[in-house]
CSV table of C-alpha atoms in Angstrom, one decimal:
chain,number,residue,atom,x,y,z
A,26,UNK,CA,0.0,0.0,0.0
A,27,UNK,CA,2.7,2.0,0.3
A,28,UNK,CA,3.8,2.0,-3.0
A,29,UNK,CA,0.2,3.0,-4.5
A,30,UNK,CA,0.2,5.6,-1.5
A,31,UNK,CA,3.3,7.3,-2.9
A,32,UNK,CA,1.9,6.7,-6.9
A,33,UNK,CA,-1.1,8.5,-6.0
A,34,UNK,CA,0.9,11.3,-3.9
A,35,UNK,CA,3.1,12.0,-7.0
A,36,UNK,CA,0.0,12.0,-9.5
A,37,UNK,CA,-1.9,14.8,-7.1
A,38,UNK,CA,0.8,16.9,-7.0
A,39,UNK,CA,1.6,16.9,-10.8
A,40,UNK,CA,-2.2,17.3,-11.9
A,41,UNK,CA,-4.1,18.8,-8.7
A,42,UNK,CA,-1.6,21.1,-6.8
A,43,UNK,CA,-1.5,24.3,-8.1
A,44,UNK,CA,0.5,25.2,-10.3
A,45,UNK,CA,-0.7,21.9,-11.5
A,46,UNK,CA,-0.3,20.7,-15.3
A,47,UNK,CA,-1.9,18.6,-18.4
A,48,UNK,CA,-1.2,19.1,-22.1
A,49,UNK,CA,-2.6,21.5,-24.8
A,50,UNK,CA,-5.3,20.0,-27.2
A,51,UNK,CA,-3.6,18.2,-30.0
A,52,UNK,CA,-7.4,17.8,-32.1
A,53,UNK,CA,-9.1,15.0,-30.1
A,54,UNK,CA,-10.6,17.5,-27.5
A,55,UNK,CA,-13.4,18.6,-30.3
A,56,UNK,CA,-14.4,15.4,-30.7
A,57,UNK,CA,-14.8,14.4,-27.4
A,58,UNK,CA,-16.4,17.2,-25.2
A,59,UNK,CA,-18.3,19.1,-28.1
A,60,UNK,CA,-20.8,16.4,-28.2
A,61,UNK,CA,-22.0,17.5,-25.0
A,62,UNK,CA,-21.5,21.0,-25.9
A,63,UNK,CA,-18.6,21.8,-23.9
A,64,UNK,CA,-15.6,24.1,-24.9
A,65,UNK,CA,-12.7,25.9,-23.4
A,66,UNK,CA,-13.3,29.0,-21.6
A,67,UNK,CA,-12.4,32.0,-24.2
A,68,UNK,CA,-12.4,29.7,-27.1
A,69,UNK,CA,-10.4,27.4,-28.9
A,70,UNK,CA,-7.3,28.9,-30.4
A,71,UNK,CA,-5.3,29.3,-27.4
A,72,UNK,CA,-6.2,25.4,-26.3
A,73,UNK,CA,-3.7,24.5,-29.1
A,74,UNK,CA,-0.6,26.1,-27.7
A,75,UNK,CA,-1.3,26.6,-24.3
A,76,UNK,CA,-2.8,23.7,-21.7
A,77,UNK,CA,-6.6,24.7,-21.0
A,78,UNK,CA,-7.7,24.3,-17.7
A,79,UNK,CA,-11.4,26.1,-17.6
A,80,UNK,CA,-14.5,25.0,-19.8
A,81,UNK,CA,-18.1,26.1,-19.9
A,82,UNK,CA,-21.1,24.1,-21.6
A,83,UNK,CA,-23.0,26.3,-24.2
A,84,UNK,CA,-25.1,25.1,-26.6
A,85,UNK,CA,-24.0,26.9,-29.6
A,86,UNK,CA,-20.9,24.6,-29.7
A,87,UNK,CA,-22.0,21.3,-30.4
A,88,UNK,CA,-20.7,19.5,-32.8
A,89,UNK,CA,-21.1,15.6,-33.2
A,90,UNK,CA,-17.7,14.2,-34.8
A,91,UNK,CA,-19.4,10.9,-35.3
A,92,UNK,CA,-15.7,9.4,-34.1
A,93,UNK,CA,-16.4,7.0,-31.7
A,94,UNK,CA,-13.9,7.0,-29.0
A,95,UNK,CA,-14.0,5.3,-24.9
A,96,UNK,CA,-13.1,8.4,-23.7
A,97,UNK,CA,-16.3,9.9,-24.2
A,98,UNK,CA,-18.1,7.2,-21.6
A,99,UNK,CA,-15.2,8.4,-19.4
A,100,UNK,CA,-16.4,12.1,-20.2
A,101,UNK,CA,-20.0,11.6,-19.5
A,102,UNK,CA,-20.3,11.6,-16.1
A,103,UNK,CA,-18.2,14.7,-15.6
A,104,UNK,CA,-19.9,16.2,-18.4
A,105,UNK,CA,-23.1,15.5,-16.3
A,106,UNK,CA,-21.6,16.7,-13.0
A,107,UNK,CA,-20.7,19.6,-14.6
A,108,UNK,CA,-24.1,19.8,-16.1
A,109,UNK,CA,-26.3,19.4,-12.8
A,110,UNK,CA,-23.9,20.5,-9.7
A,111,UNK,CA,-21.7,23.4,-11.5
A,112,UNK,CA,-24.1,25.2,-13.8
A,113,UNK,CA,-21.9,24.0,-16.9
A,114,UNK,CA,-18.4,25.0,-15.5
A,115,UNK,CA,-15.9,22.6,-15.6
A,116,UNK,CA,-12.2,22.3,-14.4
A,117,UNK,CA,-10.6,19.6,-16.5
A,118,UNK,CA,-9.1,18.1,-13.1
A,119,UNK,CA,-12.7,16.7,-12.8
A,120,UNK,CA,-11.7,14.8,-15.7
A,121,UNK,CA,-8.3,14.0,-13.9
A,122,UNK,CA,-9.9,12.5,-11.2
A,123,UNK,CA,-11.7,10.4,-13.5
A,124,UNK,CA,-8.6,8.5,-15.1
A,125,UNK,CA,-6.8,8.8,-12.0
A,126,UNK,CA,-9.1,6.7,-10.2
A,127,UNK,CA,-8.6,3.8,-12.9
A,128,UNK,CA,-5.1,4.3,-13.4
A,129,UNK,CA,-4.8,3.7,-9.7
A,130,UNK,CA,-7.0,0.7,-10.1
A,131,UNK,CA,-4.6,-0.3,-12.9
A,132,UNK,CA,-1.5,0.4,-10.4
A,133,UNK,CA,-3.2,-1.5,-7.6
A,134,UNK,CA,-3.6,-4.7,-10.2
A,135,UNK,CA,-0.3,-4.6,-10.8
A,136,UNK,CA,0.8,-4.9,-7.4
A,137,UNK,CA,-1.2,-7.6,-6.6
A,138,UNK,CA,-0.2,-9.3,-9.9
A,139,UNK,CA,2.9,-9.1,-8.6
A,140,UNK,CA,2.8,-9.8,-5.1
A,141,UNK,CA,1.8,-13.5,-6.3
A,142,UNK,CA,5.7,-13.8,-6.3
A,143,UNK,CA,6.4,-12.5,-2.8
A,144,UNK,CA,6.9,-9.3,-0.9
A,145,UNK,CA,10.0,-8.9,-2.0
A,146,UNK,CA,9.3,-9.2,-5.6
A,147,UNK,CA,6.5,-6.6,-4.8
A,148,UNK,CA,8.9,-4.3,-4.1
A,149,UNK,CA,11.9,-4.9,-6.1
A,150,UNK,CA,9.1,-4.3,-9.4
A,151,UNK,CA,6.5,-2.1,-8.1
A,152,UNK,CA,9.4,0.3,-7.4
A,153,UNK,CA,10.6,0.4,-11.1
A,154,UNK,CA,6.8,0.6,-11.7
A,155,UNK,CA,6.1,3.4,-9.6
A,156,UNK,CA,8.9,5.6,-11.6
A,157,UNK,CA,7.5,4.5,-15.1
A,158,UNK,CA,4.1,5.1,-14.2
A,159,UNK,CA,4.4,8.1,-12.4
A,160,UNK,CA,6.2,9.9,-14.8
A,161,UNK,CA,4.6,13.3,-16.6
A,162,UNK,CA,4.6,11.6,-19.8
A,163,UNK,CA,1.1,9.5,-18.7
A,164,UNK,CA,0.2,11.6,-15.5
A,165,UNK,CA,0.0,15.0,-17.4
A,166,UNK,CA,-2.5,13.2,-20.0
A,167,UNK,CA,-4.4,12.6,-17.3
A,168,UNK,CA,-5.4,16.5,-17.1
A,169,UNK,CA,-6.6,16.0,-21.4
A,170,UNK,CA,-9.4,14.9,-23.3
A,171,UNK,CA,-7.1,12.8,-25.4
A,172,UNK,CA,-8.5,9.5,-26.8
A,173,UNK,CA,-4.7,7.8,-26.4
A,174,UNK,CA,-5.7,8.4,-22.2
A,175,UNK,CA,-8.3,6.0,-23.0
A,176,UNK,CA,-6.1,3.7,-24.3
A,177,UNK,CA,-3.1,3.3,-22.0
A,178,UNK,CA,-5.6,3.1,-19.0
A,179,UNK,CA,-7.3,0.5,-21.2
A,180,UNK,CA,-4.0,-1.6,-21.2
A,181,UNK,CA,-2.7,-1.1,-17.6
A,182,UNK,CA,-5.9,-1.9,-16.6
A,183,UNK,CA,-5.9,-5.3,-18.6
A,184,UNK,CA,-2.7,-6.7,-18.4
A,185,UNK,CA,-2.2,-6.7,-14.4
A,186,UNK,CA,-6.0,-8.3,-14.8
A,187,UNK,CA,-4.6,-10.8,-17.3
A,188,UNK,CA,-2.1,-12.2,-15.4
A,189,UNK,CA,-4.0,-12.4,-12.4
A,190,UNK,CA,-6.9,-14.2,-14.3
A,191,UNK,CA,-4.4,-16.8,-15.0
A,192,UNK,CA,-3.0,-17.5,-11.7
A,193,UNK,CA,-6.6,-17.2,-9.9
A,194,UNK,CA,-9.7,-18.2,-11.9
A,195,UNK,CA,-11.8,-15.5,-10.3
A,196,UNK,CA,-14.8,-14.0,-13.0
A,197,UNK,CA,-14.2,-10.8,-11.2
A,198,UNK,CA,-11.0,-10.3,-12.9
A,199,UNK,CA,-12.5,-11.4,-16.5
A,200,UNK,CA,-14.6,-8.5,-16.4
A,201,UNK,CA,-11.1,-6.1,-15.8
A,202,UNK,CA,-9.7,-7.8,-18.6
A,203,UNK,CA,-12.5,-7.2,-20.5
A,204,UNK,CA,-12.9,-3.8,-19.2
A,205,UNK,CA,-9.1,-2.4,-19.7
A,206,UNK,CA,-9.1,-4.2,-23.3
A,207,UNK,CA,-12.8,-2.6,-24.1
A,208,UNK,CA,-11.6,0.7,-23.2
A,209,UNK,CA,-8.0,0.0,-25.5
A,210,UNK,CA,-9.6,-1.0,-28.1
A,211,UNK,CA,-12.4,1.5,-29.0
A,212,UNK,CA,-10.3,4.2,-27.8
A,213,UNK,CA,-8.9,4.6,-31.5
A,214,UNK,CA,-10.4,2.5,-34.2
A,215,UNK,CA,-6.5,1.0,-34.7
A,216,UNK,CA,-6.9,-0.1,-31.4
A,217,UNK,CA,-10.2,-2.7,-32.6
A,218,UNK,CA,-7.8,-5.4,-33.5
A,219,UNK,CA,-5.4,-6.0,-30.3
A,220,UNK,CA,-9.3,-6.1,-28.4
A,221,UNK,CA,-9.6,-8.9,-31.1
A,222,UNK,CA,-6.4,-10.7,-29.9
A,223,UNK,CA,-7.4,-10.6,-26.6
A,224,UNK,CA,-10.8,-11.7,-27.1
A,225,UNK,CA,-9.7,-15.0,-28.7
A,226,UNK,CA,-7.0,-15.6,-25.2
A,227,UNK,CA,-9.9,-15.3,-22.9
A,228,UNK,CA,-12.4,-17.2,-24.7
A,229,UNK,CA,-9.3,-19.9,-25.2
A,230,UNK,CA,-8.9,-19.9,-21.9
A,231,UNK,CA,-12.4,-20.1,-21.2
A,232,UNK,CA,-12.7,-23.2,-23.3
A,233,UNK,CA,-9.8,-25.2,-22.0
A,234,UNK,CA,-10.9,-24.4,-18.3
A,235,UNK,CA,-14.5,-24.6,-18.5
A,236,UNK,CA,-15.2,-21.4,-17.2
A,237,UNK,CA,-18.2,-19.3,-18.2
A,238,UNK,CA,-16.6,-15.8,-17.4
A,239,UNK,CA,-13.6,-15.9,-19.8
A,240,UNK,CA,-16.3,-16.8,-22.1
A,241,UNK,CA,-18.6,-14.3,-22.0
A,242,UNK,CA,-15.6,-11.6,-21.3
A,243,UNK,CA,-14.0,-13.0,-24.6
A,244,UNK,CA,-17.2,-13.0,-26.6
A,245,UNK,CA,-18.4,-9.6,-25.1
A,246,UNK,CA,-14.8,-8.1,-26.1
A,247,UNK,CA,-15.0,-9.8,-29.3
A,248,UNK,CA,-18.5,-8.2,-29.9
A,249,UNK,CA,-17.2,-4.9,-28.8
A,250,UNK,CA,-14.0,-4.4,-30.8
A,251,UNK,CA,-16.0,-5.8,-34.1
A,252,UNK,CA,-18.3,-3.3,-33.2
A,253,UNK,CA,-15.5,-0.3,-32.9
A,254,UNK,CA,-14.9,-1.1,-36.4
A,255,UNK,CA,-18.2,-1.2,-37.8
A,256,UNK,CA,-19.5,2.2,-36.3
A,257,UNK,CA,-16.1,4.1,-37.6
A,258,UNK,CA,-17.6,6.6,-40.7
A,259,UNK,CA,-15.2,5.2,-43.6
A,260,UNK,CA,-14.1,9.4,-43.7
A,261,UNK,CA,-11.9,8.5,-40.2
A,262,UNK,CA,-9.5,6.8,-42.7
A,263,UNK,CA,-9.0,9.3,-45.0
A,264,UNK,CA,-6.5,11.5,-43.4
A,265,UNK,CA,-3.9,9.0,-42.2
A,266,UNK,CA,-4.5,6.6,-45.6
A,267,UNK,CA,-3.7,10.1,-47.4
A,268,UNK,CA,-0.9,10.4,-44.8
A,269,UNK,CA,0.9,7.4,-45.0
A,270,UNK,CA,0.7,7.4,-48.9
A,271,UNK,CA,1.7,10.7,-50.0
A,272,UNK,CA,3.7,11.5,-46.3
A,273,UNK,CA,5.5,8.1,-46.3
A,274,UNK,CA,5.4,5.9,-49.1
A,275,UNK,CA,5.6,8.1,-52.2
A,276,UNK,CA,8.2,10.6,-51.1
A,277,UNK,CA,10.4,7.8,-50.6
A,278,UNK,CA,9.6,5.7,-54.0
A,279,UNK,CA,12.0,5.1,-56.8
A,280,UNK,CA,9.0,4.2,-59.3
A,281,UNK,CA,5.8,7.1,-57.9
A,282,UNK,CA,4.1,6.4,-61.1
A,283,UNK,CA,4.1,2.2,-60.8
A,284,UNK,CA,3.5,2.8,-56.9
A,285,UNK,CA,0.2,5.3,-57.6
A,286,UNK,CA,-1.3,3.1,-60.4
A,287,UNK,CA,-0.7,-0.1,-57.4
A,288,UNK,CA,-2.8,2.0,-54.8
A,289,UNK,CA,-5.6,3.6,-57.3
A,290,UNK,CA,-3.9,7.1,-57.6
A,291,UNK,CA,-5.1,9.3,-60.2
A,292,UNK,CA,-1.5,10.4,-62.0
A,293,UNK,CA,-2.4,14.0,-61.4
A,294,UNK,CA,-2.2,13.2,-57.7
A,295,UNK,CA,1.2,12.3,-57.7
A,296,UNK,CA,1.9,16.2,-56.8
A,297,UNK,CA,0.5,15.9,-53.5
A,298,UNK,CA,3.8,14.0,-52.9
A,299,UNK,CA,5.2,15.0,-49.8
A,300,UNK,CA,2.4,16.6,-47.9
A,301,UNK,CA,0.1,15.2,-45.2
A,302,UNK,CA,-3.7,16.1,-44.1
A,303,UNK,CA,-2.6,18.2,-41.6
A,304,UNK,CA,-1.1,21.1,-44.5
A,305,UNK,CA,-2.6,24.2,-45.5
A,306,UNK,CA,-4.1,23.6,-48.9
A,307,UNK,CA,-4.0,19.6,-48.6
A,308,UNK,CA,-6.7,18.3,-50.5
A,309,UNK,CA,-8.6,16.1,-47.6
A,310,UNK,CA,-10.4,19.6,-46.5
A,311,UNK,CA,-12.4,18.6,-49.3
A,312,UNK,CA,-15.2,16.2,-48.2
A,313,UNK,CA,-15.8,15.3,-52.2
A,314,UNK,CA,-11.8,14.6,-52.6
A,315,UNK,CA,-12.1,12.4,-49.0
A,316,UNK,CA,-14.7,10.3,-50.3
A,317,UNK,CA,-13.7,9.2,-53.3
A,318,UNK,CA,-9.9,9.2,-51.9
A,319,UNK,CA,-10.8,6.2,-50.0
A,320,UNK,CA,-13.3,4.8,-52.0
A,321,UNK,CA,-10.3,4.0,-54.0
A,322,UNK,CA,-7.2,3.6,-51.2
A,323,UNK,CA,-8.7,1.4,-49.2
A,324,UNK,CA,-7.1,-0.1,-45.6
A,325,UNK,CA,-7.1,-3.4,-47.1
A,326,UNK,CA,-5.2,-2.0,-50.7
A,327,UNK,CA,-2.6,-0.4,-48.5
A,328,UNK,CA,-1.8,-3.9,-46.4
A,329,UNK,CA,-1.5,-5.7,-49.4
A,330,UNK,CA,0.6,-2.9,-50.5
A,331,UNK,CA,2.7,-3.2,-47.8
A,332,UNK,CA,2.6,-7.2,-47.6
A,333,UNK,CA,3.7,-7.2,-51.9
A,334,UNK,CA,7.0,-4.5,-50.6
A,335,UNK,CA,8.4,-6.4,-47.4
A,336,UNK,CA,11.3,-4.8,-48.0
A,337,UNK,CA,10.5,-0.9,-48.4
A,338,UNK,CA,7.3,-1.7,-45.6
A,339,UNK,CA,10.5,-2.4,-42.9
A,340,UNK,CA,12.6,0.4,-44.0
A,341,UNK,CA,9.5,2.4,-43.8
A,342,UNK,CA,8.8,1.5,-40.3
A,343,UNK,CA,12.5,1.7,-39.6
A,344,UNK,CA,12.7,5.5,-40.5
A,345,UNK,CA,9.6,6.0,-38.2
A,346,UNK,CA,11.5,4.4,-35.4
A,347,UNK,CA,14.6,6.4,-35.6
A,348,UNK,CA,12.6,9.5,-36.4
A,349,UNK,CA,9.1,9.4,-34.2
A,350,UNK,CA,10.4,7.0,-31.3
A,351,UNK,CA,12.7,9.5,-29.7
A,352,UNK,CA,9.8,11.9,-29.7
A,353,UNK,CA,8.4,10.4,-26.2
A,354,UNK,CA,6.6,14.2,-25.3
A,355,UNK,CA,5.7,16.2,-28.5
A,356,UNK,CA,7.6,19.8,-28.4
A,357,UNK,CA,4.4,21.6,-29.1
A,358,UNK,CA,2.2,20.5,-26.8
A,359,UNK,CA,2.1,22.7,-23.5
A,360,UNK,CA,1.7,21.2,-20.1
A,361,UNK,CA,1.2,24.6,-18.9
A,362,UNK,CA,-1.6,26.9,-18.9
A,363,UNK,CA,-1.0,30.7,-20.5
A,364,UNK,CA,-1.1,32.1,-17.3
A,365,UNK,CA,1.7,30.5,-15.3
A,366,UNK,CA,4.1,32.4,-17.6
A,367,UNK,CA,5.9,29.6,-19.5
A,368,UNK,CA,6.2,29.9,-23.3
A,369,UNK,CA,4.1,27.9,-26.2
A,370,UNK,CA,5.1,24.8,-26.3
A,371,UNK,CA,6.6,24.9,-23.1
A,372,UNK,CA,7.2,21.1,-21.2
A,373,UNK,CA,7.2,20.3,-17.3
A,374,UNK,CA,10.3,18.9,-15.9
A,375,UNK,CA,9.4,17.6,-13.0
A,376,UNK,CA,9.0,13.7,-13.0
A,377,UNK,CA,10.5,13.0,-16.4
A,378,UNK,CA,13.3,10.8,-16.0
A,379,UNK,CA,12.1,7.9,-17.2
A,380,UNK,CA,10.8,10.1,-20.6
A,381,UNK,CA,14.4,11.1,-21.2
A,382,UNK,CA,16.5,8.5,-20.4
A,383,UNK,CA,13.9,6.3,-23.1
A,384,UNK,CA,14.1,9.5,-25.5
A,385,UNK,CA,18.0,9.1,-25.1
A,386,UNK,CA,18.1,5.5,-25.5
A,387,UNK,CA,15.5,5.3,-28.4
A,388,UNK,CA,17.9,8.2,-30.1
A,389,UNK,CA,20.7,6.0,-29.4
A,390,UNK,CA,18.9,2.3,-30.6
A,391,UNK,CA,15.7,2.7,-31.9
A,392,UNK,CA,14.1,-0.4,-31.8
């Protein structure tokens, strides 16, 4: 207990204690807390350089991505707090509170997981544990709206439950696996598939110890992640199809022309070479260009893609590695609000040793 004592002491003080810290909006905040017509206090620009602590529900901002994401269920019921007890106002640390309760549940698992093996082994890994997991590389996302919070809650939450469903058969621990996977994979729809995988070990489990709980979790899971997919509007996978084609794959092509005609291009495309979705002037603002863009560059043409090149695919992922790995804490993504003084952009440095010394060492070997 000491241990998740100290985890939760280190978490308050980064994301509670004035002046306490989160991370500016990088796009998913829209799509999470505009469907209940909630946006920052004095609008959105600054919420993309600066972090945004204060927001205010008004009707007139609404907007329905139609992205499905977990971290709108863990919106909801501050959204209705907010709603009913505060008159609409709401401090995003009623959001931290939110995750921090599961990722405490999620540190708590792990520490049980491990005591299996002995005090000592409870303390000789929940110690390295506690300094990963405390660090302000998951703790400051705690203070977000971001749909990857979702996610790594979603798999602390289900490994510790994992392990511990396979040393004791108890159907209370099914339902954390199948509650941490569920969150990880509808967080993202990229996620659906590793919900998939885990569906298939429970319900394999299930089977080979007769036990109706890993069943239903794996069925349930199954049902859920197949769902994720299904519900996803085909335009979610316009933007990074467009990116990984003309941002990653044709830049990098000794043949554009062959590689285009492989993937369904239209030749005159072949000058959008070099620019992702996120540029002024790329075509994807277009909602005509977006639909018959992936009408034609499908998920499905882009794996084979990939599986016909084995080659260029791991040279491709190799550059990402040396290139986006390092990149533990993006540069322009504020943990502090305007008013504490700090520059756009500007990063805490406070509990981020384990950040850089992984930076350092992905720099170094990026594998």
């Amino acid at each position: 207990m000491l241990l998740l004592a100290a985890f939760l002491a280190i978490a308050v003080f980064q994301i509670f204690l004035p002046p306490f810290i989160g991370l500016a909006n990088n796009g998913d905040f829209g799509r999470v807390i505009a469907r209940f017509g909630y946006a920052p206090v004095g609008g959105w620009s600054d919420n993309f350089v600066f972090f945004a602590a204060d927001y205010r529900q008004d009707a007139r901002q609404y907007w329905n991505a139609e992205v499905p994401t977990s971290e709108i269920l863990l919106f909801a019921p501050v959204a209705w707090f907010s709603e009913h007890f505060a008159g609409g106002r709401l401090d995003i640390r009623w959001q931290g509170l939110a995750h921090l309760a599961l990722f405490a549940m999620a540190f708590l698992l792990g520490l049980l997981a491990i005591g299996k093996h002995g005090f000592h082994a409870q303390w000789i890994v929940g110690l390295p544990m506690l300094w990963v997991l405390g660090d302000v590389r998951y703790v400051a996302a705690l203070n977000s709206f971001y749909t990857d919070t979702a996610a790594f809650l979603g798999l602390f939450l289900a490994v510790p439950a994992l392990a511990l469903l396979m040393s004791e058969d108890r159907p209370v621990y099914s339902f954390l696996v199948f509650l941490g996977a569920g969150l990880l994979a509808t967080a993202k729809t990229q996620h659906a598939p590793l919900g998939a995988v885990v569906a298939l070990v429970l319900f394999g489990m299930g089977a080979a110890r007769r036990r109706f709980h890993c069943v239903a979790a794996g069925l349930a899971l199954a049902a859920v992640s197949l769902s994720m997919s299904l519900v996803t509007p085909t335009s979610y996978n316009a933007r990074p199809l467009f990116n990984a084609v003309f941002y990653k794959i044709h830049p990098a092509s000794s043949d554009p022309a062959a590689d285009a005609r492989e993937m369904g291009l239209h030749p005159e495309e072949l000058r959008y070479s070099g620019m992702h979705a996120y540029m002024a002037g790329n075509p994807c603002e277009d909602a005509r260009y977006q639909a018959d863009f992936i009408a034609r560059v499908t998920p499905r043409r882009l794996a084979t893609f990939y599986l016909r090149h084995p080659w260029r695919t791991a040279r491709l992922a190799y550059a990402d590695l040396v290139t986006e790995a390092p990149k533990m804490r993006s540069g322009n993504l504020s943990n502090y609000q305007r008013k504490d003084g700090h520059p756009a952009g500007a990063l805490s440095r406070h509990f981020c040793s384990w950040t850089d010394i992984r930076s350092w060492l992905l720099g170094i070997l990026p594998t």
